[in-house]
XYZ file of C-alpha atoms in Angstrom:
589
model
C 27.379 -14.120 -42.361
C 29.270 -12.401 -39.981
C 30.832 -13.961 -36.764
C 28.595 -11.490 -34.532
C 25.239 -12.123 -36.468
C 26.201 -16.355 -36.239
C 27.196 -16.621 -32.731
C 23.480 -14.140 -32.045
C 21.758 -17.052 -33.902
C 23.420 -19.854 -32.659
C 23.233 -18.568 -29.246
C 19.573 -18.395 -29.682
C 19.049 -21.859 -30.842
C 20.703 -23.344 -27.847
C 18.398 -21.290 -25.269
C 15.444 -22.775 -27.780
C 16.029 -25.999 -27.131
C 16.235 -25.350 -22.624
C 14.842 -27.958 -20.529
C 16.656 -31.381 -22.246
C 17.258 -32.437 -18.471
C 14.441 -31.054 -16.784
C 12.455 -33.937 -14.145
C 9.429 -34.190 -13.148
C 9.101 -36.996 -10.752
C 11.806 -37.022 -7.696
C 11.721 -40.681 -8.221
C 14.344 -39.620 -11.256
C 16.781 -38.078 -8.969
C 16.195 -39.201 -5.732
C 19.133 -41.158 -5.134
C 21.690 -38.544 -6.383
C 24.002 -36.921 -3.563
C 23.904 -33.082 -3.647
C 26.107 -30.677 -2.519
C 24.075 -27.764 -2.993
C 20.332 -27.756 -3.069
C 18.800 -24.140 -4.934
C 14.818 -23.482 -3.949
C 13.644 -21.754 -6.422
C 14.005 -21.831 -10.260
C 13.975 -17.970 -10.742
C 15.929 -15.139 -11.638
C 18.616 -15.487 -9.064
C 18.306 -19.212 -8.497
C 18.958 -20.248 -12.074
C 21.969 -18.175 -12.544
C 23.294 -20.112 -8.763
C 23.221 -23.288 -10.423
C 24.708 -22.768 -13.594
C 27.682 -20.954 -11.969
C 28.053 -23.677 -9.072
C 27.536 -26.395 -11.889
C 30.463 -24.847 -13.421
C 32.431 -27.025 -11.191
C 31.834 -30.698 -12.366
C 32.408 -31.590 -8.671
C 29.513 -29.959 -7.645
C 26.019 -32.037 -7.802
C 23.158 -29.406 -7.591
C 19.315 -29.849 -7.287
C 16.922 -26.977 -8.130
C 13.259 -27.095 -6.828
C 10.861 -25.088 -8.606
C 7.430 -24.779 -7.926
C 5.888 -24.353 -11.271
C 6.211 -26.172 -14.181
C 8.438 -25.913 -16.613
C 8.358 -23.117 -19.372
C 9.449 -24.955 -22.005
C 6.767 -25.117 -24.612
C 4.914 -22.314 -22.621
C 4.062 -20.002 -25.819
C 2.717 -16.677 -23.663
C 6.122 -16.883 -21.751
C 8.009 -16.119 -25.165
C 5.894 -14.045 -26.419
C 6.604 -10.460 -25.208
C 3.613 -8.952 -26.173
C 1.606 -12.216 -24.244
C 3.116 -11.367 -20.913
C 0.184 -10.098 -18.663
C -2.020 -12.984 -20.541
C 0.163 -15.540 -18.213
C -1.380 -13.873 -15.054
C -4.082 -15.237 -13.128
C -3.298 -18.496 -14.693
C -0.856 -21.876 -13.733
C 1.756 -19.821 -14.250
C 1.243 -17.243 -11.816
C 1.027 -17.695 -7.701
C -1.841 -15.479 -7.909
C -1.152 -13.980 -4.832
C -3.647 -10.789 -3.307
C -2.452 -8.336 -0.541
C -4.437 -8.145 2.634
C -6.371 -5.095 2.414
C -4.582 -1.999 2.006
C -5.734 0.927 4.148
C -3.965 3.952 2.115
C -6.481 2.414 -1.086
C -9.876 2.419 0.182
C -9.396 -1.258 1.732
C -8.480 -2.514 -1.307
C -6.707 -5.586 -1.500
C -4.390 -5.882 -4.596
C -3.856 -8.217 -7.040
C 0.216 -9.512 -7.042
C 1.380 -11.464 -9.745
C 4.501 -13.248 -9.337
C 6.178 -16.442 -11.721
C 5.001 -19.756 -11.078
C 7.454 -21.555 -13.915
C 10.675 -22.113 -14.595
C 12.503 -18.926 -14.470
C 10.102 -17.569 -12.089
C 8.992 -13.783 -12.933
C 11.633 -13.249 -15.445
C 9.595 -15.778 -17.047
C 6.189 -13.474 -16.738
C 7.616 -9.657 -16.404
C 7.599 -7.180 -18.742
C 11.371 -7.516 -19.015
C 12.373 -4.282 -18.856
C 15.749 -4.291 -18.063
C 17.534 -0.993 -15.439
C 20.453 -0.716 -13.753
C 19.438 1.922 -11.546
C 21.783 4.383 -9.929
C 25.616 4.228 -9.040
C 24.481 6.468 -6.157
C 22.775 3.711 -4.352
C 25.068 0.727 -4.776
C 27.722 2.536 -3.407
C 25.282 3.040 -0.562
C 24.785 -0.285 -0.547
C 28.052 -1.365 -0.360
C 28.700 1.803 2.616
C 26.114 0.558 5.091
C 27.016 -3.695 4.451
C 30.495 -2.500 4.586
C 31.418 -4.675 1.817
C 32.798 -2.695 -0.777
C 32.094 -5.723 -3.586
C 28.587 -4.248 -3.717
C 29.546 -0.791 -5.300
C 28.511 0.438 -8.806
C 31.955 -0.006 -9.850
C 33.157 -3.273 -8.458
C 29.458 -4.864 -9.531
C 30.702 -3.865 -13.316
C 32.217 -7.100 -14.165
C 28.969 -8.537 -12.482
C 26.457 -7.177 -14.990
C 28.736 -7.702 -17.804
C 28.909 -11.672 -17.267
C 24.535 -11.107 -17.054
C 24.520 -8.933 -19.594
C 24.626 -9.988 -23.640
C 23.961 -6.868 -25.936
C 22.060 -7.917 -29.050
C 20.297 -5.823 -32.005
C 16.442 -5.533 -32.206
C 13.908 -7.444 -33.455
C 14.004 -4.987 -36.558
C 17.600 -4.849 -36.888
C 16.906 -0.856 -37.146
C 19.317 1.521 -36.781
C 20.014 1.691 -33.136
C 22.275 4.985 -33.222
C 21.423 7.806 -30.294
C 19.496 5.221 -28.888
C 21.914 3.548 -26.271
C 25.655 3.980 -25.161
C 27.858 0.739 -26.813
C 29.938 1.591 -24.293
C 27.773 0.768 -21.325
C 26.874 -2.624 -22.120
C 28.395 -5.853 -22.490
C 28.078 -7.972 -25.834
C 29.464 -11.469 -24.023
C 27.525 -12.135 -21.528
C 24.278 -14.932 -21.204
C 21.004 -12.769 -21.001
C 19.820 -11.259 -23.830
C 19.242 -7.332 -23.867
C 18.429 -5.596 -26.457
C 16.106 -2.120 -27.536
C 12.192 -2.435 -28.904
C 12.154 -4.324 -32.040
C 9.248 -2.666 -33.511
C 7.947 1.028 -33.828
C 5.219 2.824 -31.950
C 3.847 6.123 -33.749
C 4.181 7.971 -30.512
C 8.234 7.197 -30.635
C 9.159 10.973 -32.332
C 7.254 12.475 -30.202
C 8.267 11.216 -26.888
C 11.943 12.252 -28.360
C 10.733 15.745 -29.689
C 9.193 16.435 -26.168
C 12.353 15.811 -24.176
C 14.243 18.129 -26.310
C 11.187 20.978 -26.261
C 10.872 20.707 -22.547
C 14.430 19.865 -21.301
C 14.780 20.541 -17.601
C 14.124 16.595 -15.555
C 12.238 15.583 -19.157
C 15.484 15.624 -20.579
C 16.949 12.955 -22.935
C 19.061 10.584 -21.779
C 20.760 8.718 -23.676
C 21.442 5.160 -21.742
C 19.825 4.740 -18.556
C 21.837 2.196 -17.763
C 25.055 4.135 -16.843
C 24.929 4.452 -13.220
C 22.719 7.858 -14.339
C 19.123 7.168 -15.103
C 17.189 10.463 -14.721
C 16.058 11.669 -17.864
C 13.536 9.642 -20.610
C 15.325 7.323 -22.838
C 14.908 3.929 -25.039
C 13.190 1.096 -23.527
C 16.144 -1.757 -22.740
C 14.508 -4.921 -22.577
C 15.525 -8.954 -22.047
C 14.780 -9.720 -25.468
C 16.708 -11.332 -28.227
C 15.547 -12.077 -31.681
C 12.048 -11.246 -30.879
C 11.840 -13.750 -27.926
C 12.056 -13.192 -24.106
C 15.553 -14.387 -22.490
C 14.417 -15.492 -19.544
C 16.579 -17.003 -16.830
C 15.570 -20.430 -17.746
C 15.854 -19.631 -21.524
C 19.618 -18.327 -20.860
C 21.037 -19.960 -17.321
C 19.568 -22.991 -18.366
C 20.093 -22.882 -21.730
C 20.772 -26.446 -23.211
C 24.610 -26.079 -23.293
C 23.923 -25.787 -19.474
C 20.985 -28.248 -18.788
C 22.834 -31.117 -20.451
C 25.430 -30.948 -17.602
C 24.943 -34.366 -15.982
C 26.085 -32.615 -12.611
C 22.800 -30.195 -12.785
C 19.104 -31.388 -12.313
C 15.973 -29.351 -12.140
C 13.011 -30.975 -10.595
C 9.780 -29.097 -11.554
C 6.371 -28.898 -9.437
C 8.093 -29.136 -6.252
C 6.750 -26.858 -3.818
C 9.271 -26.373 -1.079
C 7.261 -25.829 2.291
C 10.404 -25.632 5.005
C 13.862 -26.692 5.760
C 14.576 -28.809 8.877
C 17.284 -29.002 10.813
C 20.164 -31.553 10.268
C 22.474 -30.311 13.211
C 22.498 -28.189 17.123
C 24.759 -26.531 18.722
C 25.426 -22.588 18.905
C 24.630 -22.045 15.210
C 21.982 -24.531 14.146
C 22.626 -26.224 10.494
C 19.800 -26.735 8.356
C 20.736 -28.578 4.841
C 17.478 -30.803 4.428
C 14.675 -29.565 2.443
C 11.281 -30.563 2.612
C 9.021 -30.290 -0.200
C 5.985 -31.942 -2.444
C 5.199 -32.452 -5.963
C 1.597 -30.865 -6.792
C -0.911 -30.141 -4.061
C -2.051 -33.624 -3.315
C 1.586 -35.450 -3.571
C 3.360 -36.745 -0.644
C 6.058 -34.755 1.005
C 10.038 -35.777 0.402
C 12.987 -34.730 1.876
C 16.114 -34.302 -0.155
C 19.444 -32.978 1.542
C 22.332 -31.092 0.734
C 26.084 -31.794 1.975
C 27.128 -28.286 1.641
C 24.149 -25.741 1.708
C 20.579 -25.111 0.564
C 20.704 -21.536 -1.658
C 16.857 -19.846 -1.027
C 15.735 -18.378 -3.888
C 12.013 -18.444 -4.114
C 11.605 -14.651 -4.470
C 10.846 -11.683 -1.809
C 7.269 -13.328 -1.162
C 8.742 -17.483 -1.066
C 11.988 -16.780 0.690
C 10.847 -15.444 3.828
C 8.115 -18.085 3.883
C 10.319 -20.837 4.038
C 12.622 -19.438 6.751
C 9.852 -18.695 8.862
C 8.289 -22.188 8.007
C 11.238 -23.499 9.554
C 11.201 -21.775 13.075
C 13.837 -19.189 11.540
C 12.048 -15.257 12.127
C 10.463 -13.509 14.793
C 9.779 -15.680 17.446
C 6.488 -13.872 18.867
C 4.879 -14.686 15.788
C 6.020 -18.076 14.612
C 4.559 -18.792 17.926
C 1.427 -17.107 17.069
C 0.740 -19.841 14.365
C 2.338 -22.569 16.060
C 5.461 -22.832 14.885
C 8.649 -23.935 17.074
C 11.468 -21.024 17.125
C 14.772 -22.402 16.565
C 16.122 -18.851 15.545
C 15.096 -15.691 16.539
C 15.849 -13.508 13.769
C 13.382 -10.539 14.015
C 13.522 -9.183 10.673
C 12.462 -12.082 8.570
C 9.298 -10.455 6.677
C 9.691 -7.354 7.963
C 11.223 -3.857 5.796
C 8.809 -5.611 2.634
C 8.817 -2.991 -0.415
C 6.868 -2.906 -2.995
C 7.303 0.162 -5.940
C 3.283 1.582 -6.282
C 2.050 2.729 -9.597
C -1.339 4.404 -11.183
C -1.875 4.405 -14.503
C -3.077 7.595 -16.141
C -4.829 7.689 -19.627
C -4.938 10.227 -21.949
C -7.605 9.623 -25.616
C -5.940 10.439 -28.812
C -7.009 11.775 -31.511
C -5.481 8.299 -33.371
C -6.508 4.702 -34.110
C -3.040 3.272 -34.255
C -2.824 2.434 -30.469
C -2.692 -0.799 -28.799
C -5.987 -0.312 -28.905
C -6.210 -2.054 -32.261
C -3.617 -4.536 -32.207
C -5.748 -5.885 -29.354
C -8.472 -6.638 -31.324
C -8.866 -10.379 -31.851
C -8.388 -10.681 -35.612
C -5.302 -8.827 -35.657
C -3.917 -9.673 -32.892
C -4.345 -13.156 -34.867
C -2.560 -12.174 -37.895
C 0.192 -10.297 -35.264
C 0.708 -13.611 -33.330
C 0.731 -15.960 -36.702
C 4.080 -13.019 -37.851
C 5.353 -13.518 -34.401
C 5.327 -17.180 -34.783
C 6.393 -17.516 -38.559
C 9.364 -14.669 -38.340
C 9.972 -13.300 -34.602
C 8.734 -9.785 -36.076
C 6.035 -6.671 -35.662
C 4.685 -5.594 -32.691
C 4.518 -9.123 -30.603
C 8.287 -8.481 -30.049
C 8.046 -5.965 -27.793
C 6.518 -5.077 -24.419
C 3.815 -2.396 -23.459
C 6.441 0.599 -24.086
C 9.509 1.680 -25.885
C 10.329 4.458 -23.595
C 11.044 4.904 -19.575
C 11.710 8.025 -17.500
C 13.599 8.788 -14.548
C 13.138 11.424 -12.019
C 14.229 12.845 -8.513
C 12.912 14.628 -6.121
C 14.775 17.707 -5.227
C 14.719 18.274 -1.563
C 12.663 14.962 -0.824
C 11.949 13.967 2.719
C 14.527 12.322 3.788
C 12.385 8.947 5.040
C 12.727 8.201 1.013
C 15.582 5.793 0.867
C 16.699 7.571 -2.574
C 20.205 8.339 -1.615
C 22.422 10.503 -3.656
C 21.916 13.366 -6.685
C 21.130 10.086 -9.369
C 18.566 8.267 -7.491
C 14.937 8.422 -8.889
C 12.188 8.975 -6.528
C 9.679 7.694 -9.134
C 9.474 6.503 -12.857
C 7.504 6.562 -16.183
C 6.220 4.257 -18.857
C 5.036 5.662 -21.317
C 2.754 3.546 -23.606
C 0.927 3.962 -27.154
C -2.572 2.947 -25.092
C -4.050 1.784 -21.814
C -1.243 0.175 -19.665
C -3.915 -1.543 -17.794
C -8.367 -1.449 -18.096
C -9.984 1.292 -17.074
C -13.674 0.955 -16.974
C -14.127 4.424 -16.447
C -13.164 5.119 -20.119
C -15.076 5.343 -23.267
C -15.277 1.826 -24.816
C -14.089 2.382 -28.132
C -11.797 5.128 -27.763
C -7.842 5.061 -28.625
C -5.233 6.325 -25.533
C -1.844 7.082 -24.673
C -0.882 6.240 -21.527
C 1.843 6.966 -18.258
C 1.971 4.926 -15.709
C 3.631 6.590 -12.752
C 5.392 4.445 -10.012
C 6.999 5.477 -6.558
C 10.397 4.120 -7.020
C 11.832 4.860 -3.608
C 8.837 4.429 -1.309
C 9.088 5.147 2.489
C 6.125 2.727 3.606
C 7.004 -0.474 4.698
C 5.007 -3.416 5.388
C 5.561 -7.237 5.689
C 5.000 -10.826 5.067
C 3.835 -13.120 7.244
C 2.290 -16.728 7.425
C -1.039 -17.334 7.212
C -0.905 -20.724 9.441
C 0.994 -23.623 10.613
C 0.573 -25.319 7.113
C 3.708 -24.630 4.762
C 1.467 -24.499 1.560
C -0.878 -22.098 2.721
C -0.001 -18.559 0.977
C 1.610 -15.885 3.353
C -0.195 -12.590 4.187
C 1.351 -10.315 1.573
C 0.928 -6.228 3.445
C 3.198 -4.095 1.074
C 1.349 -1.230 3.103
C 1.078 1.174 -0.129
C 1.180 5.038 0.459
C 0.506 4.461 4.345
C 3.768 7.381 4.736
C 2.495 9.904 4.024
C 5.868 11.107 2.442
C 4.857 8.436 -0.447
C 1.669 10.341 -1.172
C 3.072 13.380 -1.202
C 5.682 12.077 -3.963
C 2.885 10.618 -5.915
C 0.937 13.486 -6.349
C 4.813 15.130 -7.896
C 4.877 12.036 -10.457
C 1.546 12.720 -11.685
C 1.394 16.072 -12.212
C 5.054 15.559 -13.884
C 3.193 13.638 -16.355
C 0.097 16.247 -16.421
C 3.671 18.493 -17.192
C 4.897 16.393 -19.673
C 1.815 16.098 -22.069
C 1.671 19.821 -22.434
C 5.094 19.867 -24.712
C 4.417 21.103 -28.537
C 4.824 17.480 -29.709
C 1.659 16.356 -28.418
C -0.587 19.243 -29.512
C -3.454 18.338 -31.935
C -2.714 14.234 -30.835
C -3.553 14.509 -26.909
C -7.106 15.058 -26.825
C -8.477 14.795 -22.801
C -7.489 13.123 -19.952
C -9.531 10.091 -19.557
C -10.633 7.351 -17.039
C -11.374 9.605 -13.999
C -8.182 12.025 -14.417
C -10.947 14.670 -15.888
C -11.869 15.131 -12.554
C -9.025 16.280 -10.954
C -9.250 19.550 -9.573
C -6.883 19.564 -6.497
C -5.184 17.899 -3.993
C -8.084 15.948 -2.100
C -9.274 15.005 -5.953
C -6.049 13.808 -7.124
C -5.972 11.799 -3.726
C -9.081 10.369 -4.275
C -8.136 9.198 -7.803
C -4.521 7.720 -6.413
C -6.766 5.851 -3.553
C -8.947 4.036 -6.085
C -6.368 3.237 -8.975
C -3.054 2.890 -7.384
C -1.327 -1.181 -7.059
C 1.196 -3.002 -7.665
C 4.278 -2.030 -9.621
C 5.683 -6.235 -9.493
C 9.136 -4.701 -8.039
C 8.614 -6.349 -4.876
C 12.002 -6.243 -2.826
C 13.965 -6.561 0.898
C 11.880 -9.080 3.271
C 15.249 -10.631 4.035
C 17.469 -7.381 4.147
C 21.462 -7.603 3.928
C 23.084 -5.590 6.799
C 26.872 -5.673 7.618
C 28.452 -8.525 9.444
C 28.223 -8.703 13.346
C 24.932 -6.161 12.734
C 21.873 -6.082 15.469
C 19.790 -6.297 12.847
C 18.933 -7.749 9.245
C 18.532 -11.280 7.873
C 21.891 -11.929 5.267
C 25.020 -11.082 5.941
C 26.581 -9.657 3.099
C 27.683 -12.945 1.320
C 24.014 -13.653 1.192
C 24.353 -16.155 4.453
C 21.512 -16.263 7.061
C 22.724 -14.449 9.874
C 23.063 -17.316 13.479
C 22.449 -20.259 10.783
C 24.575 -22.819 9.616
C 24.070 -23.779 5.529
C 21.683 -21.494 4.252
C 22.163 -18.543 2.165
C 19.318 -16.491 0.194
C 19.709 -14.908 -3.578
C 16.823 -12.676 -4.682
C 15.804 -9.461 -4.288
C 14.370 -10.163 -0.890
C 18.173 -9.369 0.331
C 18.586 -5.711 -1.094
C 18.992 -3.477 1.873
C 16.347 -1.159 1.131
C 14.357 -0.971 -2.450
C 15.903 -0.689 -5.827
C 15.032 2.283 -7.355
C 14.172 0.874 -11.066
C 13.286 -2.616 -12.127
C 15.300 -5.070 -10.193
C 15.741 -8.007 -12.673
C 19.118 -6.417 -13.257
C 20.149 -5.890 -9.986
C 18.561 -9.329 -8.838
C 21.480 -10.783 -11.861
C 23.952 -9.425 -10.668
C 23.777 -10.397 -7.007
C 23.427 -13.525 -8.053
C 26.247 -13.720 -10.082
C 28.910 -11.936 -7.545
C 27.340 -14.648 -4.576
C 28.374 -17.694 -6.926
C 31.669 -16.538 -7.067
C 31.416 -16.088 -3.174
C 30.046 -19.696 -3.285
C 32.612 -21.014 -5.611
C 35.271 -19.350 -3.483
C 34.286 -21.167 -0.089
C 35.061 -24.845 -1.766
């Protein structure tokens, strides 16, 4: 065996076996000392306290809301990922109404588990453009936040494994690009879809922005290329499967504490710049609330929807409303909640003249048989997620209210499936599809979060105000009828049959509006309701070291600090920050 294929496998039966030290009663760690307390067993938070815990003088707590994931099937599962929604493991969160969609409110799944939504996402793993982490690291005028100086920062995320399949992988990603030593597992689908030739033959027959390209991940997206995904041997990686991996969770200087609902933090000390290092928090709805405190800081990562939340839960945000609901302002920080982003999508499908579509994998008794594979071997289709490919695309001479900055910046995206990304009921029951989901990756619309009430628990009023520029509209109606563009390439003549589930009747602009109004939602991407701005700026919530700006002990890690919106999926991105504000952390002891 080589050394490569045996440190793969032994790698992968150490994140197996996460959660050996995971509580679930405070009574079990209640009389520890912490120096740092994380809230929030996520993406970002996880990777916070294995790097802090790296230091076996530093005691760290994590609160997490949900349970844990261990034994969780549908969160290892790839294929099983949108069954976890609408369930325990999900917040189930809903938008307020959204004008731009008919009134609509939208349905917003986020993780409610260990691991958060890496633990419930699709897993598709971008890097997104050099272009805008330079611009990043421009207007926070902290030049650690560039493509190039975030490198190393990916690459200790980042571990590069083969498929599922164990096919040949050549032409399919850049070696080069990608780190083989790092903790999450990345790898390419694991199992082929029919449709896979001829997504490749079209990008070579059309050429032009449907070009091939050939890794995504280099700081140049545009183009379609081979899904990347966080999954190794067939299983998702997870930040609790790989941040808290047992050779992590064993360290006796590391506890997670699961079912704790943080609410708010409370002060511990006045003056100028107010401290706040105690956190207050309950285990399941009906439990008593606890205070545990940290001697160093409290680390906020409970997501772009939680983090905000709990700062303005604790009289940290814009003071006109806390008072609103009754809520003492200690800090006046305007922009808590406010420049909320959310990437919009509408999925468009197409019937095929084919049965071997999702469509029949989803029917019960195979998708039996499928599972029982899955569960015996880590093979077939259950290893994968809902597509194997992803395009990238920019607007030429966009408005300039999109935030896409520089030549490599996508304005919006594809996924392109082998069936119905999501139900339709507007097509024919038993037909077979091919679908595209187009999503607006650099929206202009913003909108906000805000709290419901005076009562911690209560779930915030989630406004991602979708399409309400109408710049966004505008570069909607561009993604689709790329895609209308797309399915007109010699590779899909004889297999594309008719557009399908209302698409047949669009005619023209006000028809293609109407169809965006009553399909379009969420794209899960949510990002910036705690923006990073440069030190000593006006405005903003995190300095660039990820510390509250006027507060004493509290930083946030999650993708509620990007500036603006990532343009592509932002578990990457959301790794990375965490890991480069660890060694910030690290650095300050």
């Amino acid at each position: 065996m080589s050394s490569y294929r045996k440190s793969f496998i032994l790698a992968l039966f150490a994140c197996a076996q996460s959660n050996a030290k995971v509580f679930d009663s405070f009574e079990q760690v209640q009389h520890v000392k912490y120096d740092f307390i994380v809230v929030g067993g996520g993406t970002g938070g996880n990777v916070i306290a294995n790097r802090l815990t790296e230091n076996p003088k530093f005691n760290v707590l994590v609160l997490e809301a949900g349970p844990s994931n261990s034994d969780v099937l549908p969160s290892e599962v790839p294929w099983l990922a949108p069954t976890m929604w609408n369930t325990a493991f999900d917040w189930n969160y809903t938008t307020v109404p959204q004008v731009a969609l008919g009134g609509r409110p939208v349905a917003f799944p986020r993780g409610h588990i260990l691991g958060g939504t890496s633990s419930i996402n699709f897993m598709m793993y971008t890097r997104g453009s050099s272009d805008q982490y330079d611009h990043w690291a421009n207007i926070t005028k902290d030049p650690g936040w560039s493509w190039k100086n975030l490198k190393k920062y990916f690459d200790k995320n980042e571990r590069w494994v083969a498929p599922a399949d164990h096919h040949n992988t050549t032409g399919q990603f850049d070696p080069s690009v990608h780190s083989f030593n790092g903790t999450n597992f990345v790898s390419l689908a694991g199992f082929p879809t029919p449709i896979d030739g001829r997504i490749i033959n079209a990008t070579h027959q059309l050429g032009g922005q449907f070009k091939f390209n050939l890794d995504y991940s280099s700081g140049n997206p545009l183009g379609i290329g081979w899904l990347q995904n966080t999954v190794g041997g067939g299983q998702r990686s997870s930040s609790a499967t790989s941040y808290l991996g047992s050779q992590f969770i064993r360290r006796p200087n590391l506890h997670v504490l699961v079912n704790a609902q943080v609410g708010r933090l409370l002060q511990t000390s006045a003056g100028h710049v107010p401290g706040f290092r105690t956190v207050e928090f309950r285990q399941h709805v009906a439990g008593p609330v606890q205070r545990v405190s940290a001697s160093k800081e409290v680390i906020i990562s409970a997501g772009t929807i939680g983090s905000p939340q709990v700062l303005l839960n604790s009289g940290i945000g814009p003071a006109e409303h806390l008072h609103s609901v009754g809520i003492r302002s200690i800090v006046n920080l305007s922009d808590v909640g406010s420049n909320f982003v959310d990437h919009c999508a509408v999925a468009l499908p197409w019937l095929v003249n084919s049965n071997a579509t999702f469509e029949q994998i989803k029917e019960p008794e195979i998708s039996a048989e499928l599972l029982n594979q899955w569960t015996v071997n880590h093979t077939g289709p259950f290893v994968d997620t809902l597509t194997s490919h992803l395009g990238f695309f920019h607007i030429n001479n966009a408005s300039r209210q999109h935030p896409a900055v520089g030549s490599l910046t996508p304005h919006y995206e594809f996924i392109i499936s082998n069936g119905l990304i999501i139900p339709n009921p507007l097509v024919p029951a038993n037909g077979h599809f091919f679908s595209i989901a187009t999503a607006l990756l650099s929206p202009a619309s913003k909108g906000s979060i805000r709290l419901r009430s005076n009562n911690p628990y209560d779930p915030p009023l989630i406004d991602p105000a979708y399409l309400t520029n109408d710049v966004d509209k505008s570069a909607m109606r561009t993604a689709i009828r790329a895609a209308m563009k797309f399915v007109t390439a010699p590779a899909w003549s004889g297999y594309i049959l008719a557009p399908s589930g209302g698409m047949e009747n669009i005619t023209d602009d006000a028809s293609l509006d109407a169809f965006i109004e009553a399909n379009a939602g969420t794209f899960f991407h949510p990002t910036s309701s705690n923006k990073m701005t440069h030190k000593g700026a006006n405005n903003g919530v995190v300095d660039p070291d990820g510390k509250v700006k006027h507060v004493d002990g509290i930083r946030v890690v999650d993708a509620s600090i990007f500036p603006y919106i990532f343009s592509g999926h932002p578990q990457a991105p959301i790794y990375a920050f965490a890991e480069r504000i660890s060694d910030l952390i690290k650095s300050s002891y």
